[in-house]
C-alpha cells in the first residue's frame, strides 16, 4: 500500500494520541470527519494499524526494574527454536523477545518489581525452560529514549 502525505500525518496523529476524535483529526488534517474515518478504516483493513493500546507507567504498577537478558540455546534446530519461543511467549514478565544474530540467540526485555523479583523469575521460570545453554543479564540504569511512534519523512 502506498501512503500519501495525509495517511502519514494521520498515522503520526494516531500514534501520538489514539483517543483523538475523528473531528479533532479532521481539523488538523483539513479533511472531513467522514474522510478521516474512511482513511482510518482503510489503514486498519490493510494491516498498517493492527492494535490500539494504553501505555502504562511501569513504576506506578511495580514493574520499574527492567532487565535485558541475553539467552543462548544449547543447540539450533527448528524444534528447539519453536519450543523455546512457544515457552517464552507465555512468561508474563517478558515484554519483548527478539531472535538475534551474534553471540546470543535471543534478547528478552523483562520488567518486574525489583532485583529480588528478577532473581525469583530467573530461578523459577527462565531457567526451567528447556534448551537454554547460558544467559547474561544487564539492567536498566536510566531510560534515555522509549517511543512507540514511527516518523515518516
PDB file of N, CA, C and O in Angstrom, residues 64-95:
ATOM      1  N   UNK A  64       9.022  -1.399  37.482  1.00  0.00           N
ATOM      2  CA  UNK A  64      10.060  -0.440  37.117  1.00  0.00           C
ATOM      3  C   UNK A  64      11.461  -0.991  36.993  1.00  0.00           C
ATOM      4  O   UNK A  64      12.370  -0.300  36.544  1.00  0.00           O
ATOM      5  N   UNK A  65      11.683  -2.241  37.366  1.00  0.00           N
ATOM      6  CA  UNK A  65      13.001  -2.867  37.244  1.00  0.00           C
ATOM      7  C   UNK A  65      13.066  -3.541  35.878  1.00  0.00           C
ATOM      8  O   UNK A  65      12.329  -4.488  35.613  1.00  0.00           O
ATOM      9  N   UNK A  66      13.930  -3.023  35.014  1.00  0.00           N
ATOM     10  CA  UNK A  66      13.999  -3.518  33.636  1.00  0.00           C
ATOM     11  C   UNK A  66      15.337  -4.226  33.413  1.00  0.00           C
ATOM     12  O   UNK A  66      16.398  -3.659  33.689  1.00  0.00           O
ATOM     13  N   UNK A  67      15.252  -5.443  32.924  1.00  0.00           N
ATOM     14  CA  UNK A  67      16.442  -6.233  32.605  1.00  0.00           C
ATOM     15  C   UNK A  67      16.391  -6.653  31.148  1.00  0.00           C
ATOM     16  O   UNK A  67      15.322  -6.937  30.606  1.00  0.00           O
ATOM     17  N   UNK A  68      17.546  -6.673  30.531  1.00  0.00           N
ATOM     18  CA  UNK A  68      17.701  -7.258  29.200  1.00  0.00           C
ATOM     19  C   UNK A  68      18.489  -8.539  29.396  1.00  0.00           C
ATOM     20  O   UNK A  68      19.626  -8.506  29.876  1.00  0.00           O
ATOM     21  N   UNK A  69      17.884  -9.637  29.079  1.00  0.00           N
ATOM     22  CA  UNK A  69      18.501 -10.941  29.291  1.00  0.00           C
ATOM     23  C   UNK A  69      18.852 -11.543  27.934  1.00  0.00           C
ATOM     24  O   UNK A  69      17.975 -11.757  27.103  1.00  0.00           O
ATOM     25  N   UNK A  70      20.142 -11.782  27.734  1.00  0.00           N
ATOM     26  CA  UNK A  70      20.622 -12.419  26.511  1.00  0.00           C
ATOM     27  C   UNK A  70      20.649 -13.920  26.749  1.00  0.00           C
ATOM     28  O   UNK A  70      21.218 -14.377  27.748  1.00  0.00           O
ATOM     29  N   UNK A  71      20.044 -14.668  25.851  1.00  0.00           N
ATOM     30  CA  UNK A  71      19.910 -16.117  26.021  1.00  0.00           C
ATOM     31  C   UNK A  71      20.564 -16.834  24.851  1.00  0.00           C
ATOM     32  O   UNK A  71      20.365 -16.464  23.687  1.00  0.00           O
ATOM     33  N   UNK A  72      21.329 -17.865  25.191  1.00  0.00           N
ATOM     34  CA  UNK A  72      21.948 -18.724  24.179  1.00  0.00           C
ATOM     35  C   UNK A  72      21.355 -20.128  24.328  1.00  0.00           C
ATOM     36  O   UNK A  72      21.278 -20.651  25.438  1.00  0.00           O
ATOM     37  N   UNK A  73      20.901 -20.689  23.236  1.00  0.00           N
ATOM     38  CA  UNK A  73      20.362 -22.046  23.253  1.00  0.00           C
ATOM     39  C   UNK A  73      21.496 -23.072  23.163  1.00  0.00           C
ATOM     40  O   UNK A  73      22.571 -22.765  22.648  1.00  0.00           O
ATOM     41  N   UNK A  74      21.227 -24.277  23.651  1.00  0.00           N
ATOM     42  CA  UNK A  74      22.250 -25.320  23.605  1.00  0.00           C
ATOM     43  C   UNK A  74      22.484 -25.832  22.189  1.00  0.00           C
ATOM     44  O   UNK A  74      23.598 -26.185  21.829  1.00  0.00           O
ATOM     45  N   UNK A  75      21.421 -25.907  21.398  1.00  0.00           N
ATOM     46  CA  UNK A  75      21.505 -26.344  20.003  1.00  0.00           C
ATOM     47  C   UNK A  75      20.543 -25.514  19.182  1.00  0.00           C
ATOM     48  O   UNK A  75      19.661 -24.859  19.710  1.00  0.00           O
ATOM     49  N   UNK A  76      20.731 -25.568  17.865  1.00  0.00           N
ATOM     50  CA  UNK A  76      19.853 -24.825  16.966  1.00  0.00           C
ATOM     51  C   UNK A  76      19.237 -25.784  15.956  1.00  0.00           C
ATOM     52  O   UNK A  76      19.917 -26.274  15.072  1.00  0.00           O
ATOM     53  N   UNK A  77      17.969 -26.044  16.148  1.00  0.00           N
ATOM     54  CA  UNK A  77      17.197 -26.714  15.119  1.00  0.00           C
ATOM     55  C   UNK A  77      15.764 -26.211  15.244  1.00  0.00           C
ATOM     56  O   UNK A  77      15.404 -25.551  16.225  1.00  0.00           O
ATOM     57  N   UNK A  78      14.977 -26.513  14.248  1.00  0.00           N
ATOM     58  CA  UNK A  78      13.623 -25.963  14.175  1.00  0.00           C
ATOM     59  C   UNK A  78      12.789 -26.302  15.411  1.00  0.00           C
ATOM     60  O   UNK A  78      12.097 -25.440  15.947  1.00  0.00           O
ATOM     61  N   UNK A  79      12.868 -27.543  15.866  1.00  0.00           N
ATOM     62  CA  UNK A  79      12.057 -27.969  17.005  1.00  0.00           C
ATOM     63  C   UNK A  79      12.444 -27.229  18.282  1.00  0.00           C
ATOM     64  O   UNK A  79      11.585 -26.781  19.038  1.00  0.00           O
ATOM     65  N   UNK A  80      13.734 -27.101  18.528  1.00  0.00           N
ATOM     66  CA  UNK A  80      14.212 -26.419  19.738  1.00  0.00           C
ATOM     67  C   UNK A  80      13.835 -24.948  19.701  1.00  0.00           C
ATOM     68  O   UNK A  80      13.358 -24.385  20.689  1.00  0.00           O
ATOM     69  N   UNK A  81      14.033 -24.307  18.568  1.00  0.00           N
ATOM     70  CA  UNK A  81      13.683 -22.889  18.431  1.00  0.00           C
ATOM     71  C   UNK A  81      12.187 -22.691  18.650  1.00  0.00           C
ATOM     72  O   UNK A  81      11.768 -21.821  19.413  1.00  0.00           O
ATOM     73  N   UNK A  82      11.365 -23.502  17.998  1.00  0.00           N
ATOM     74  CA  UNK A  82       9.908 -23.383  18.149  1.00  0.00           C
ATOM     75  C   UNK A  82       9.468 -23.627  19.584  1.00  0.00           C
ATOM     76  O   UNK A  82       8.592 -22.935  20.105  1.00  0.00           O
ATOM     77  N   UNK A  83      10.074 -24.613  20.235  1.00  0.00           N
ATOM     78  CA  UNK A  83       9.707 -24.924  21.620  1.00  0.00           C
ATOM     79  C   UNK A  83      10.092 -23.780  22.559  1.00  0.00           C
ATOM     80  O   UNK A  83       9.305 -23.370  23.404  1.00  0.00           O
ATOM     81  N   UNK A  84      11.306 -23.257  22.405  1.00  0.00           N
ATOM     82  CA  UNK A  84      11.739 -22.138  23.248  1.00  0.00           C
ATOM     83  C   UNK A  84      10.821 -20.937  23.053  1.00  0.00           C
ATOM     84  O   UNK A  84      10.349 -20.325  24.016  1.00  0.00           O
ATOM     85  N   UNK A  85      10.547 -20.591  21.817  1.00  0.00           N
ATOM     86  CA  UNK A  85       9.708 -19.423  21.535  1.00  0.00           C
ATOM     87  C   UNK A  85       8.294 -19.614  22.070  1.00  0.00           C
ATOM     88  O   UNK A  85       7.698 -18.676  22.601  1.00  0.00           O
ATOM     89  N   UNK A  86       7.748 -20.811  21.959  1.00  0.00           N
ATOM     90  CA  UNK A  86       6.405 -21.076  22.485  1.00  0.00           C
ATOM     91  C   UNK A  86       6.379 -20.938  24.009  1.00  0.00           C
ATOM     92  O   UNK A  86       5.381 -20.476  24.573  1.00  0.00           O
ATOM     93  N   UNK A  87       7.452 -21.332  24.665  1.00  0.00           N
ATOM     94  CA  UNK A  87       7.511 -21.220  26.122  1.00  0.00           C
ATOM     95  C   UNK A  87       7.716 -19.775  26.572  1.00  0.00           C
ATOM     96  O   UNK A  87       7.093 -19.319  27.524  1.00  0.00           O
ATOM     97  N   UNK A  88       8.583 -19.045  25.890  1.00  0.00           N
ATOM     98  CA  UNK A  88       8.924 -17.689  26.341  1.00  0.00           C
ATOM     99  C   UNK A  88       7.750 -16.717  26.146  1.00  0.00           C
ATOM    100  O   UNK A  88       7.586 -15.793  26.941  1.00  0.00           O
ATOM    101  N   UNK A  89       6.918 -16.938  25.162  1.00  0.00           N
ATOM    102  CA  UNK A  89       5.775 -16.029  24.967  1.00  0.00           C
ATOM    103  C   UNK A  89       4.768 -16.138  26.104  1.00  0.00           C
ATOM    104  O   UNK A  89       3.967 -15.224  26.313  1.00  0.00           O
ATOM    105  N   UNK A  90       4.811 -17.213  26.864  1.00  0.00           N
ATOM    106  CA  UNK A  90       3.898 -17.389  27.990  1.00  0.00           C
ATOM    107  C   UNK A  90       4.410 -16.805  29.296  1.00  0.00           C
ATOM    108  O   UNK A  90       3.706 -16.831  30.303  1.00  0.00           O
ATOM    109  N   UNK A  91       5.634 -16.286  29.306  1.00  0.00           N
ATOM    110  CA  UNK A  91       6.186 -15.671  30.512  1.00  0.00           C
ATOM    111  C   UNK A  91       5.713 -14.217  30.589  1.00  0.00           C
ATOM    112  O   UNK A  91       6.125 -13.386  29.784  1.00  0.00           O
ATOM    113  N   UNK A  92       4.854 -13.921  31.535  1.00  0.00           N
ATOM    114  CA  UNK A  92       4.247 -12.583  31.604  1.00  0.00           C
ATOM    115  C   UNK A  92       5.262 -11.490  31.912  1.00  0.00           C
ATOM    116  O   UNK A  92       5.038 -10.330  31.557  1.00  0.00           O
ATOM    117  N   UNK A  93       6.370 -11.840  32.533  1.00  0.00           N
ATOM    118  CA  UNK A  93       7.405 -10.843  32.845  1.00  0.00           C
ATOM    119  C   UNK A  93       8.157 -10.386  31.598  1.00  0.00           C
ATOM    120  O   UNK A  93       8.768  -9.320  31.589  1.00  0.00           O
ATOM    121  N   UNK A  94       8.131 -11.196  30.549  1.00  0.00           N
ATOM    122  CA  UNK A  94       8.832 -10.875  29.308  1.00  0.00           C
ATOM    123  C   UNK A  94       7.923 -10.024  28.432  1.00  0.00           C
ATOM    124  O   UNK A  94       6.885 -10.484  27.974  1.00  0.00           O
ATOM    125  N   UNK A  95       8.322  -8.763  28.233  1.00  0.00           N
ATOM    126  CA  UNK A  95       7.538  -7.861  27.404  1.00  0.00           C
ATOM    127  C   UNK A  95       7.911  -7.961  25.935  1.00  0.00           C
ATOM    128  O   UNK A  95       7.069  -7.772  25.060  1.00  0.00           O
TER     129      UNK A  95
END
